[in-house]
Tab-separated table of C-alpha atoms and ligand atoms in Angstrom:
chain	number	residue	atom	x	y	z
A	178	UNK	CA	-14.719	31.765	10.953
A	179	UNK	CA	-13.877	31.097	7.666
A	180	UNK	CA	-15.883	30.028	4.557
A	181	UNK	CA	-17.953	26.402	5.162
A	182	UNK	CA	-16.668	23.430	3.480
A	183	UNK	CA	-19.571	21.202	2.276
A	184	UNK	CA	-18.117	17.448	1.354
A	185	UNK	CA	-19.738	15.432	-0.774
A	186	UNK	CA	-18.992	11.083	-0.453
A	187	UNK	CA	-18.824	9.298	-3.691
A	188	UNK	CA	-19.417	5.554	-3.393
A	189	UNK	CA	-21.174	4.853	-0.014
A	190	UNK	CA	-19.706	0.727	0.580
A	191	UNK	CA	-17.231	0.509	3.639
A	192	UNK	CA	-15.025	3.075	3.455
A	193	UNK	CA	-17.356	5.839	2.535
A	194	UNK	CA	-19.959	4.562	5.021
A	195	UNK	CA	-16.981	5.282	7.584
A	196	UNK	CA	-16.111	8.747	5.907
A	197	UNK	CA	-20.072	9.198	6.389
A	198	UNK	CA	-19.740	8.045	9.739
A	199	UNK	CA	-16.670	10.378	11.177
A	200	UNK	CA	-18.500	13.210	9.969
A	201	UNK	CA	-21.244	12.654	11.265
A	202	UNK	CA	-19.540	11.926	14.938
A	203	UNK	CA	-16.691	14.002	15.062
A	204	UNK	CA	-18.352	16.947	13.209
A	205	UNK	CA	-16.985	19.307	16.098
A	206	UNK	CA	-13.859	17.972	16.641
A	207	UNK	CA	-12.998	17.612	12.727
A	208	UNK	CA	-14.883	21.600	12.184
A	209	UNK	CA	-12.081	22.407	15.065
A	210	UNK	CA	-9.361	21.154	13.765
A	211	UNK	CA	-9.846	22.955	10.423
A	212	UNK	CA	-10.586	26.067	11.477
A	213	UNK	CA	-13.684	26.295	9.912
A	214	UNK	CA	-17.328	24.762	9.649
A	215	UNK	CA	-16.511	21.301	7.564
A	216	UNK	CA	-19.998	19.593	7.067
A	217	UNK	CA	-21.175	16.435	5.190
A	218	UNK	CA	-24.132	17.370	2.406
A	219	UNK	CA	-24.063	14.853	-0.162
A	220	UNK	CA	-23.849	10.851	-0.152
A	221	UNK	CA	-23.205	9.979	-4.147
A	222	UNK	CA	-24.515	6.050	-4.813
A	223	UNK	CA	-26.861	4.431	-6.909
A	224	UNK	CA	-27.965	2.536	-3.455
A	225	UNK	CA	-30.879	2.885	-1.337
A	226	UNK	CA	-29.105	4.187	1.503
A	227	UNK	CA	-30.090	6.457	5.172
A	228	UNK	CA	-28.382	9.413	4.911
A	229	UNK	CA	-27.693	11.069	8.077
A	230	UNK	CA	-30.456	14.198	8.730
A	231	UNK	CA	-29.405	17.088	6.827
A	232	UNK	CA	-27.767	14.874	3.984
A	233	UNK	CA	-28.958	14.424	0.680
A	234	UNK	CA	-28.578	11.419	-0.917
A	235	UNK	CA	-28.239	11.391	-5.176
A	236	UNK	CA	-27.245	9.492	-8.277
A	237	UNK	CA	-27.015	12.976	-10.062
A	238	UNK	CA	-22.626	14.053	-9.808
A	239	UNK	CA	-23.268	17.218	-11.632
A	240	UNK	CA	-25.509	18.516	-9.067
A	241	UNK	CA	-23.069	18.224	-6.632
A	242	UNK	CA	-21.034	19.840	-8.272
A	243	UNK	CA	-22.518	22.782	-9.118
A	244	UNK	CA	-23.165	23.260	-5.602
A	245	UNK	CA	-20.867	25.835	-4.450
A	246	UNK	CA	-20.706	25.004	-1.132
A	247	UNK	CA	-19.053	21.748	-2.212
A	248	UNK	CA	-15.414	22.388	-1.742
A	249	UNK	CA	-14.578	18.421	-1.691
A	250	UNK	CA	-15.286	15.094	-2.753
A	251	UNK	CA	-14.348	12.057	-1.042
A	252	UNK	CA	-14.190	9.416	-4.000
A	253	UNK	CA	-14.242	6.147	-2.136
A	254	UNK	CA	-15.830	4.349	-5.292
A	255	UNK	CA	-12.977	2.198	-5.807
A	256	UNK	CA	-11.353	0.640	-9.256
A	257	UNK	CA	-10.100	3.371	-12.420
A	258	UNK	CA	-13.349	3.587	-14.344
A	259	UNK	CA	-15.944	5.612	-12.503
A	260	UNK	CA	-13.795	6.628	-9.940
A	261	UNK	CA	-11.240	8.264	-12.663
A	262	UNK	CA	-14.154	10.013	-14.703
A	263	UNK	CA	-15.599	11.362	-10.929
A	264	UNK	CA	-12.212	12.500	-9.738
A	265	UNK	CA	-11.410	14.345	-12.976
A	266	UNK	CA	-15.026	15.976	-13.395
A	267	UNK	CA	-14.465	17.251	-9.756
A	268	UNK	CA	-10.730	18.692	-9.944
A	269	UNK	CA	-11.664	20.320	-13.707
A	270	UNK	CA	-14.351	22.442	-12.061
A	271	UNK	CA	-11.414	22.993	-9.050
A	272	UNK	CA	-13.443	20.975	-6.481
A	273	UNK	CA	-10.478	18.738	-4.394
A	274	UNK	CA	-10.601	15.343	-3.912
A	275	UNK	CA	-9.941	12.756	-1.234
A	276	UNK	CA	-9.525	9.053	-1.787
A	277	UNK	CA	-8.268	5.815	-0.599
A	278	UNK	CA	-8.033	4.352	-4.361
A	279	UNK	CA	-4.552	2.933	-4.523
A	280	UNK	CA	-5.532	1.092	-7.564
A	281	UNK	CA	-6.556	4.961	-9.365
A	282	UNK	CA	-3.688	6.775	-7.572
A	283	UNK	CA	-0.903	3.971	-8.966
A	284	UNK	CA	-2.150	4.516	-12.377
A	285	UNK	CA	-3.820	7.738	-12.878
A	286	UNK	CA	-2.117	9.736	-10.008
A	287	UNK	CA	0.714	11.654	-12.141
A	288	UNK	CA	-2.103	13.097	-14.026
A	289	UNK	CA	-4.911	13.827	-11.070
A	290	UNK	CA	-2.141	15.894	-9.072
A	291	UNK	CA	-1.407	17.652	-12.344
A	292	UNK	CA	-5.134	18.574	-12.820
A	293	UNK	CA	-5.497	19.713	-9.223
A	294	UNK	CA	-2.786	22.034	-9.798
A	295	UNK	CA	-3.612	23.145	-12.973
A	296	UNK	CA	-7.257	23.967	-11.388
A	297	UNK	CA	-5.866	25.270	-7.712
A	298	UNK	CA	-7.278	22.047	-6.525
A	299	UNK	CA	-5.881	19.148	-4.044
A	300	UNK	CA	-5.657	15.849	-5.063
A	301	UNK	CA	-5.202	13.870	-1.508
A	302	UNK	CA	-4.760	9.998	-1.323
A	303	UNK	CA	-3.142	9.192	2.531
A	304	UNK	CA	-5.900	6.378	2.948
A	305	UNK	CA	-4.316	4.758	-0.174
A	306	UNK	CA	-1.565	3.452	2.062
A	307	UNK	CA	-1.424	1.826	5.138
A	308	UNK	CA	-5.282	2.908	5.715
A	309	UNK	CA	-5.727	4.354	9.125
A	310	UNK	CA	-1.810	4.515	9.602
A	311	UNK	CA	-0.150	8.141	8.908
A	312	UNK	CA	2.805	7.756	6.136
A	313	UNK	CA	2.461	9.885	3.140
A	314	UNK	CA	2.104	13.031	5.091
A	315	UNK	CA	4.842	12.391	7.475
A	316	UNK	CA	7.154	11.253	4.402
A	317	UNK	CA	6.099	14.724	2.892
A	318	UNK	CA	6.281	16.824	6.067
A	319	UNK	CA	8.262	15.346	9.326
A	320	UNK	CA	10.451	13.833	7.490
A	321	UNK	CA	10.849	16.137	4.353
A	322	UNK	CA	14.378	17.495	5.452
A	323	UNK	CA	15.608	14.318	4.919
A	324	UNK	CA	17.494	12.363	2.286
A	325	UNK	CA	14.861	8.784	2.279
A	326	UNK	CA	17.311	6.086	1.223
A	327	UNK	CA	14.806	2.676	2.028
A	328	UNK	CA	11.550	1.706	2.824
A	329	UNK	CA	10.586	-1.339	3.917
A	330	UNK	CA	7.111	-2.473	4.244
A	331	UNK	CA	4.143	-4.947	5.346
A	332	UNK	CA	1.642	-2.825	3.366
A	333	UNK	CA	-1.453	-5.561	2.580
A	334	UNK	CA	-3.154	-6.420	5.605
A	335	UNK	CA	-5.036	-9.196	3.720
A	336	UNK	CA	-2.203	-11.388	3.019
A	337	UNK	CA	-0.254	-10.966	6.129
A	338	UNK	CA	-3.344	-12.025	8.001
A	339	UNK	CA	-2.940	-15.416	5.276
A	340	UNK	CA	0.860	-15.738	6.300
A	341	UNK	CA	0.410	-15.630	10.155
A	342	UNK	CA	-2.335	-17.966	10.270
A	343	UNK	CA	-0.106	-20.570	8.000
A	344	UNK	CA	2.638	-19.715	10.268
A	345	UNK	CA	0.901	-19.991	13.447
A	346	UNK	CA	-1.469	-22.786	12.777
A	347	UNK	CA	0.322	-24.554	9.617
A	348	UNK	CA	-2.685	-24.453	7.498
A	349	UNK	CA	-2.263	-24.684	3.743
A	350	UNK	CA	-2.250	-21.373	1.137
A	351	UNK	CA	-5.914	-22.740	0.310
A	352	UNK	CA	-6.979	-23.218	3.490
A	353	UNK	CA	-5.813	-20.052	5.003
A	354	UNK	CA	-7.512	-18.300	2.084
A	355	UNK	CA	-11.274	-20.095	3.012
A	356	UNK	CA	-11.240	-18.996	6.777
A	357	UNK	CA	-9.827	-15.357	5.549
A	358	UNK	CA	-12.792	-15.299	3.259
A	359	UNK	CA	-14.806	-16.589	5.848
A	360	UNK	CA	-14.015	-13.514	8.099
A	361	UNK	CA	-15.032	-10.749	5.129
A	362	UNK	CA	-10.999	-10.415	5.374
A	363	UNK	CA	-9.848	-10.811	1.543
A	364	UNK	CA	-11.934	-9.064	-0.691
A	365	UNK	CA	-14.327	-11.354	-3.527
A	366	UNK	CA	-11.575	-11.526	-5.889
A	367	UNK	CA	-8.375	-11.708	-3.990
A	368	UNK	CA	-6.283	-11.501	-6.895
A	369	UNK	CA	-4.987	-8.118	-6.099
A	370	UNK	CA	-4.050	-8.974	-3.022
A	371	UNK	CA	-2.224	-12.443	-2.960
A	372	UNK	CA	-0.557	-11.965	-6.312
A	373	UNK	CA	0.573	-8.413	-4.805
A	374	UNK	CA	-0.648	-6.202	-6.869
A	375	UNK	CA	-2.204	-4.347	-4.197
A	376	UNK	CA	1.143	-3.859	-2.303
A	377	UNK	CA	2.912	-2.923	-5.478
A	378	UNK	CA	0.375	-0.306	-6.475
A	379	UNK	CA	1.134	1.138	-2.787
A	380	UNK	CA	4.996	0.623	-2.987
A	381	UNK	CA	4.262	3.130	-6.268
A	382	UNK	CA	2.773	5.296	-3.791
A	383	UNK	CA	5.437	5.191	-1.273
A	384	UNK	CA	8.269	5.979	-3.634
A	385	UNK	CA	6.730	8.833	-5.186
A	386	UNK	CA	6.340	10.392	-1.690
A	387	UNK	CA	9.899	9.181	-0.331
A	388	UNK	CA	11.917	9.375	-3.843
A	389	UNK	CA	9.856	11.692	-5.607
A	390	UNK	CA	9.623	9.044	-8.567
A	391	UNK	CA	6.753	8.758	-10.924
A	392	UNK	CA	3.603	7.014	-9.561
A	393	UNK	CA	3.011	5.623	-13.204
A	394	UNK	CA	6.385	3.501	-12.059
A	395	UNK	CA	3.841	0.989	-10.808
A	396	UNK	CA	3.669	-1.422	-13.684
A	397	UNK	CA	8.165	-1.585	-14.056
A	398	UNK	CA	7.954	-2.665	-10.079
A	399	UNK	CA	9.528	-6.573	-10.089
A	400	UNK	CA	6.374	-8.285	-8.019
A	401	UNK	CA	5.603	-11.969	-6.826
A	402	UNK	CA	2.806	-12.401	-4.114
A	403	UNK	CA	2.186	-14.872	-1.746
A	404	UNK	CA	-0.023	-18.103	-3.838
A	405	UNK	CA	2.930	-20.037	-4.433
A	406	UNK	CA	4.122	-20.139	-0.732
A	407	UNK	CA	3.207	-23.435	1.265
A	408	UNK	CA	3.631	-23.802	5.511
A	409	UNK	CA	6.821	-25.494	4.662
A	410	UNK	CA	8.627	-22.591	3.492
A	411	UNK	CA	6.936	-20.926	6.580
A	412	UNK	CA	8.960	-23.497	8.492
A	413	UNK	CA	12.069	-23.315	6.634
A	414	UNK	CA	12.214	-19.605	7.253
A	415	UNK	CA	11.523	-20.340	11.009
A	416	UNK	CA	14.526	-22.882	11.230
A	417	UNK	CA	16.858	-19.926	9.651
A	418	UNK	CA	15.820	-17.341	12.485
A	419	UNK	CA	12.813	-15.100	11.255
A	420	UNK	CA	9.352	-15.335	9.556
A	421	UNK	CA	7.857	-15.015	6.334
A	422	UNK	CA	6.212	-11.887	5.281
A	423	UNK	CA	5.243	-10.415	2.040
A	424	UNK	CA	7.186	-7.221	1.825
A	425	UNK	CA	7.420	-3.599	-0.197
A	426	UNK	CA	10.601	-2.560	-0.538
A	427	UNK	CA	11.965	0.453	-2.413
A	428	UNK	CA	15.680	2.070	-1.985
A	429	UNK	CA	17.586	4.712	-3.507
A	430	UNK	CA	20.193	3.686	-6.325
A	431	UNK	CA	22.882	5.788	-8.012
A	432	UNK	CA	20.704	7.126	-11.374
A	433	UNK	CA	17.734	6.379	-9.837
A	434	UNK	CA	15.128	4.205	-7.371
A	435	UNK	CA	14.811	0.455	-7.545
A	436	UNK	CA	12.115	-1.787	-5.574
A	437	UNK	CA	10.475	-5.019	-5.661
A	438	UNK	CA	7.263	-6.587	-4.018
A	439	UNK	CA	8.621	-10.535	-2.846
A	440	UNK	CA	8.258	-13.043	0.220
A	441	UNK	CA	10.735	-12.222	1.764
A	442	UNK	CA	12.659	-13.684	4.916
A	443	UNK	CA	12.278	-11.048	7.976
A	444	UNK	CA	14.831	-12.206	10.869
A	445	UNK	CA	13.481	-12.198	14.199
A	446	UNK	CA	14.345	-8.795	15.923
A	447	UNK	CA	13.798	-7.433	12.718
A	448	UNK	CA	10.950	-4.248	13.390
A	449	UNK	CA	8.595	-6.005	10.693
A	450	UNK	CA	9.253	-9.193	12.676
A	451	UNK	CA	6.262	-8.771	14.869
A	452	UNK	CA	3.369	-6.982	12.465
A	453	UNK	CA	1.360	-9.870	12.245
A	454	UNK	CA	-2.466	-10.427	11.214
A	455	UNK	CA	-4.209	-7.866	8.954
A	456	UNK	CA	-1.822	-5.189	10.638
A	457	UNK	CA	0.309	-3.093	8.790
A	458	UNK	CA	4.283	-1.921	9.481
A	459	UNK	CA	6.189	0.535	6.888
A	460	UNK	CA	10.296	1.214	8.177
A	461	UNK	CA	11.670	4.065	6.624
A	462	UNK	CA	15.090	5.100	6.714
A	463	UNK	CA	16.756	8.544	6.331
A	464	UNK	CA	19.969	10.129	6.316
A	465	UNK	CA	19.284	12.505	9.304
A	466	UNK	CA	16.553	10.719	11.529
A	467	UNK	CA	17.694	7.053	11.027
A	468	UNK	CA	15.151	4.133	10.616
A	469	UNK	CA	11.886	5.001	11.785
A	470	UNK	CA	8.786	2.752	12.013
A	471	UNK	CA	4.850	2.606	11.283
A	472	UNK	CA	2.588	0.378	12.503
A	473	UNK	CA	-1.149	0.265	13.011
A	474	UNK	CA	-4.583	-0.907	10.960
A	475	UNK	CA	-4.125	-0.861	7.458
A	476	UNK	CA	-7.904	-1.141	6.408
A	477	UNK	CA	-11.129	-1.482	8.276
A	478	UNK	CA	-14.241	1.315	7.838
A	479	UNK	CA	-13.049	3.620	10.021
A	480	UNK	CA	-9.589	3.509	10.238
A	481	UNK	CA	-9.369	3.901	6.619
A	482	UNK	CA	-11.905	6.834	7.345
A	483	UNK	CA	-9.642	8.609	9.474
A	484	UNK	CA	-7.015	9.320	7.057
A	485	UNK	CA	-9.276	10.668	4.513
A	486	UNK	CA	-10.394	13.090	7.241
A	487	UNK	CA	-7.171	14.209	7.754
A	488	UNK	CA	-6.864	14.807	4.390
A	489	UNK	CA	-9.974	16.967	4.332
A	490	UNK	CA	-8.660	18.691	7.418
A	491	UNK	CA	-4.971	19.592	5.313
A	492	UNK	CA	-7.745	21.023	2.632
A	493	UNK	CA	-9.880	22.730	5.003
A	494	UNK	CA	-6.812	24.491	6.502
A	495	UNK	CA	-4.996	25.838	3.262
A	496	UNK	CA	-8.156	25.373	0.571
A	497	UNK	CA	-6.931	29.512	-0.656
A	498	UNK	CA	-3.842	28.964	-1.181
A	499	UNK	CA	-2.372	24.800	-2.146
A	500	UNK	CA	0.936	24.691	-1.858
A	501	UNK	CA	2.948	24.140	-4.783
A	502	UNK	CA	6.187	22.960	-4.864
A	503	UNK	CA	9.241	23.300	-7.347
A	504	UNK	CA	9.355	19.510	-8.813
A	505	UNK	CA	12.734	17.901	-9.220
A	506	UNK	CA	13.380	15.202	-11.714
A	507	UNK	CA	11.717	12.030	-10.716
A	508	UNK	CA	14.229	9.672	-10.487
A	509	UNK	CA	14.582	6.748	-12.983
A	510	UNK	CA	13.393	3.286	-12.012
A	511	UNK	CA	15.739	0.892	-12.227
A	512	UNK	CA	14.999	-3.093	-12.531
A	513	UNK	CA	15.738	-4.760	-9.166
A	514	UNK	CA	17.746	-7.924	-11.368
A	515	UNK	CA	21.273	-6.107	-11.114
A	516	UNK	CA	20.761	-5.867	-7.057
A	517	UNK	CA	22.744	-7.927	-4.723
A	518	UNK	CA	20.300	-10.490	-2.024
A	519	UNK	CA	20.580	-13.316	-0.307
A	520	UNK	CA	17.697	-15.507	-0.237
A	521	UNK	CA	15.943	-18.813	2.152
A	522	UNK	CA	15.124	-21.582	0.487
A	523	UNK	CA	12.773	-24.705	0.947
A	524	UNK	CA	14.798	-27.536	-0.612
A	525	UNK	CA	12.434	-30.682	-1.042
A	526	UNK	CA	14.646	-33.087	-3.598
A	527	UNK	CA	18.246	-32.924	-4.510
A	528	UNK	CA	20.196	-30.605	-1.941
A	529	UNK	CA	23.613	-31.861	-3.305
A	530	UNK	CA	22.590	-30.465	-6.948
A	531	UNK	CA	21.432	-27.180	-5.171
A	532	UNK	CA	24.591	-26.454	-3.365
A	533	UNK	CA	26.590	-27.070	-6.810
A	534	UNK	CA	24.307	-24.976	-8.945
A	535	UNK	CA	23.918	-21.873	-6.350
A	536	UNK	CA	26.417	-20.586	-3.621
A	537	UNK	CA	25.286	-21.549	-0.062
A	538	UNK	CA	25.992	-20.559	3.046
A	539	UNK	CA	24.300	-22.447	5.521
A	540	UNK	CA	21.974	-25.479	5.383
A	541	UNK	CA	19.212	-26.774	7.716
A	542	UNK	CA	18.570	-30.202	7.792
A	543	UNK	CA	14.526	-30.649	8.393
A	544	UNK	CA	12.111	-33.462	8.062
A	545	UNK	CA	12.195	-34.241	4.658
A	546	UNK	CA	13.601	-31.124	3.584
A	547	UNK	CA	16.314	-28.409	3.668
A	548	UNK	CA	16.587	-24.883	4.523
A	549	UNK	CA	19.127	-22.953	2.853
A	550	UNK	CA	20.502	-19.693	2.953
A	551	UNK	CA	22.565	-18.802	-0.042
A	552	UNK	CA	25.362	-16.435	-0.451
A	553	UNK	CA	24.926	-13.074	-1.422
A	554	UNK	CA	24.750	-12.681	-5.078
A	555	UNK	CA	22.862	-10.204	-8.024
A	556	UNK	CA	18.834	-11.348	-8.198
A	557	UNK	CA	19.463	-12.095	-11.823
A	558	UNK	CA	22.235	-15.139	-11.328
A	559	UNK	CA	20.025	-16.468	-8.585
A	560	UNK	CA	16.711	-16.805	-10.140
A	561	UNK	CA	18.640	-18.144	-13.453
A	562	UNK	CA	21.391	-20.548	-11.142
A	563	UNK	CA	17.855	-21.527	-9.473
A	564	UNK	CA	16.586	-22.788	-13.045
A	565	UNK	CA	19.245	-24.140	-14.060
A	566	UNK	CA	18.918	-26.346	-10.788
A	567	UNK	CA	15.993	-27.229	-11.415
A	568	UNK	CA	16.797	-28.574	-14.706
A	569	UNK	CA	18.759	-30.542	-13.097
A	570	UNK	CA	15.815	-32.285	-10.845
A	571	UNK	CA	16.610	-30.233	-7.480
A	572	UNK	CA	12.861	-29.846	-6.232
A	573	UNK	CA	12.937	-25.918	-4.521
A	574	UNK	CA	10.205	-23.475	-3.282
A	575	UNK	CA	10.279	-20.227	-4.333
A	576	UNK	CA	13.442	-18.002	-2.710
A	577	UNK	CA	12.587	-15.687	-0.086
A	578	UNK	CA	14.250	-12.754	-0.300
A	579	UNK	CA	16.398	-11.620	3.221
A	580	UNK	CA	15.785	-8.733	4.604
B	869	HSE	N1	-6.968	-5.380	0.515
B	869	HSE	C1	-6.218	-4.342	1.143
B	869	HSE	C2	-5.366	-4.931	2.273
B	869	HSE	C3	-7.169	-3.295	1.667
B	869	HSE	O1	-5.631	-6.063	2.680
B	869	HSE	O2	-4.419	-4.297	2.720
B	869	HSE	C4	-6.526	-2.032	2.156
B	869	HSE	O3	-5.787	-1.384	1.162
């Protein structure tokens, strides 16, 4: 057998308690699988914590470090501060690291990878995405041969646990938000999340592994989250066939990559149609295999645990010799304005001004409201003809963007 790998868990809350956990459990199976002895010998935290038997438990990084049979660290710290400063420490002195730290990876990734390289390190980050579901690898291996022209997902469990209970039980934004507290399902601030942040950071993700475009794209990515939605446009988008869902969407464009992060309208036999509660669904289209489509648990302890231990396993297997590949040019990103949609929309007040100010194509007439669907048009002329209506005293939800 080849050399041991010792791991070493930095930040010991729910994920790394999982990460803890898998090793711990699966030791054999995970040693198996890697072709070599992969054990767990440090827990990093400033908590009093139980480490398993054999595990040492410290506040002290550089000792970890220097430990040579510490091959890689699983930084499950969370946030850019301390988790940036830990992750570079580790790659400088060529030690790889695993992590599920979308919020790091969106804005520090471009320069992580480069470090690993530089230091014949690996700089892993398939938990970061989709948690316990498999997408970045199969984007970068499976599917590799392929041109990737879309994606298409449901990437924040959070907030599509918020949308189905609105939709299924017609509470309000607020109230949804309570009982999701309630059930340790949004995290203490839940700004991330409902203002999308969170699913833009991982659309960043996405593209870079589909398109190849920078990760640093992240900020430039057009985003609106879910606060301002109320259970009437859920029913508006139910009387125009499909369901509301907060959606990641990135596509190819000539000169370059375009996405946005939006409600969006998802028509019933549409394969995002049915990912509801804190589930997660990613479709990804390419020019040889067609549309293929992800589903599973997109957070939770141990499902996020499980793709950081298959990125320890990738390590374990090839830690002598990372592969590293020719990069292309990273396509440009382009603003999402020019692109043509259609949109749903809740009309409370003044339908007859609406259908002068903006192109329709087909109007529901509810209680008290309207649902519209518009004609297809650039995003730019819709949000501004949308203004311009309401200038004009037309009362109008949000649009939802069709899918
Ligand atoms: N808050 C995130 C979500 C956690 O709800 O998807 C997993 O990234």
């Amino acid at each position: 057998m080849r050399d041991k790998i010792g791991v070493a868990v930095a930040g010991c809350g729910v994920v790394g308690s999982g990460v803890v956990e898998m090793l711990t459990r699966n030791r054999q199976i995970i040693s198996r699988a890697a072709g070599r002895e992969v054990f767990l010998k440090y827990m990093v935290d400033i908590k009093k914590l139980d480490p398993p038997e054999g595990v040492t438990l410290t506040q002290d990084l550089d000792q970890v470090l220097a430990d040579p049979q510490v091959k890689v660290l699983a930084e499950t710290i969370g946030g850019a501060r301390i988790a940036y400063a830990y992750t570079r420490k580790a790659l400088e002195k060529g030690i790889s690291v695993i992590t599920s730290n979308k919020e790091l990876v969106a804005t520090k990734g471009d320069e992580l990878k480069a470090l690993a390289e530089q230091n014949g390190a690996w700089y892993l980050y398939e938990a970061a995405v989709c948690g316990g579901v498999p997408v970045l690898r199969p984007l970068k291996t499976c599917l590799a041969g392929n041109r990737i022209t879309r994606l298409d997902g449901i990437v924040n469990g959070s907030t599509n646990y918020l949308l189905t209970r609105m939709e299924q039980s017609g509470l309000s934004f607020p109230a949804a938000l309570g009982e999701a507290r309630d059930l340790g399902y949004v995290e203490a601030d839940p700004a991330a999340d409902i203002e999308g942040w969170d699913a833009r950071r991982k659309l960043a993700i996405l593209a870079n592994a589909a398109f190849g475009s920078n990760l640093s794209d992240d900020p430039a990515i057009a985003t609106e989250g879910i606060s301002r939605l109320t259970a009437r446009d859920m029913a508006c988008a139910r009387a125009l066939g499909g369901a509301v869902k907060l959606i990641a969407h990135g596509e190819l464009v000539e000169n370059g990559w375009t996405g946005w992060v939006h409600p969006a309208l998802v028509p019933q036999g549409h394969p995002l149609y049915d990912v509801k509660d804190v589930f997660n669904g990613l479709c990804v289209t390419g020019d040889c295999v067609g549309q293929v489509m992800f589903y599973g648990r997109g957070a939770g302890m141990l499902p996020t645990a499980s793709a950081l231990v298959g990125d320890l396993i990738e390590i374990a297997r090839d830690l002598e010799s990372p592969l590293i590949l020719e990069k292309a040019q990273p396509p440009r990103m382009i603003s999402p304005m020019s692109r043509t949609v259609q949109a749903a929309l809740r009309v409370e007040e003044g339908i007859l001004s609406l259908c002068e100010a903006v192109p329709v194509e087909h109007v529901v007439s509810l209680e008290g409201m309207n649902a519209v669907r518009t004609r297809p048009m650039p995003l730019e002329q819709l949000l501004a003809k949308l203004d311009a209506a309401r200038g004009l005293g037309v009362q109008t939800g949000i649009p939802l963007l069709l899918l």
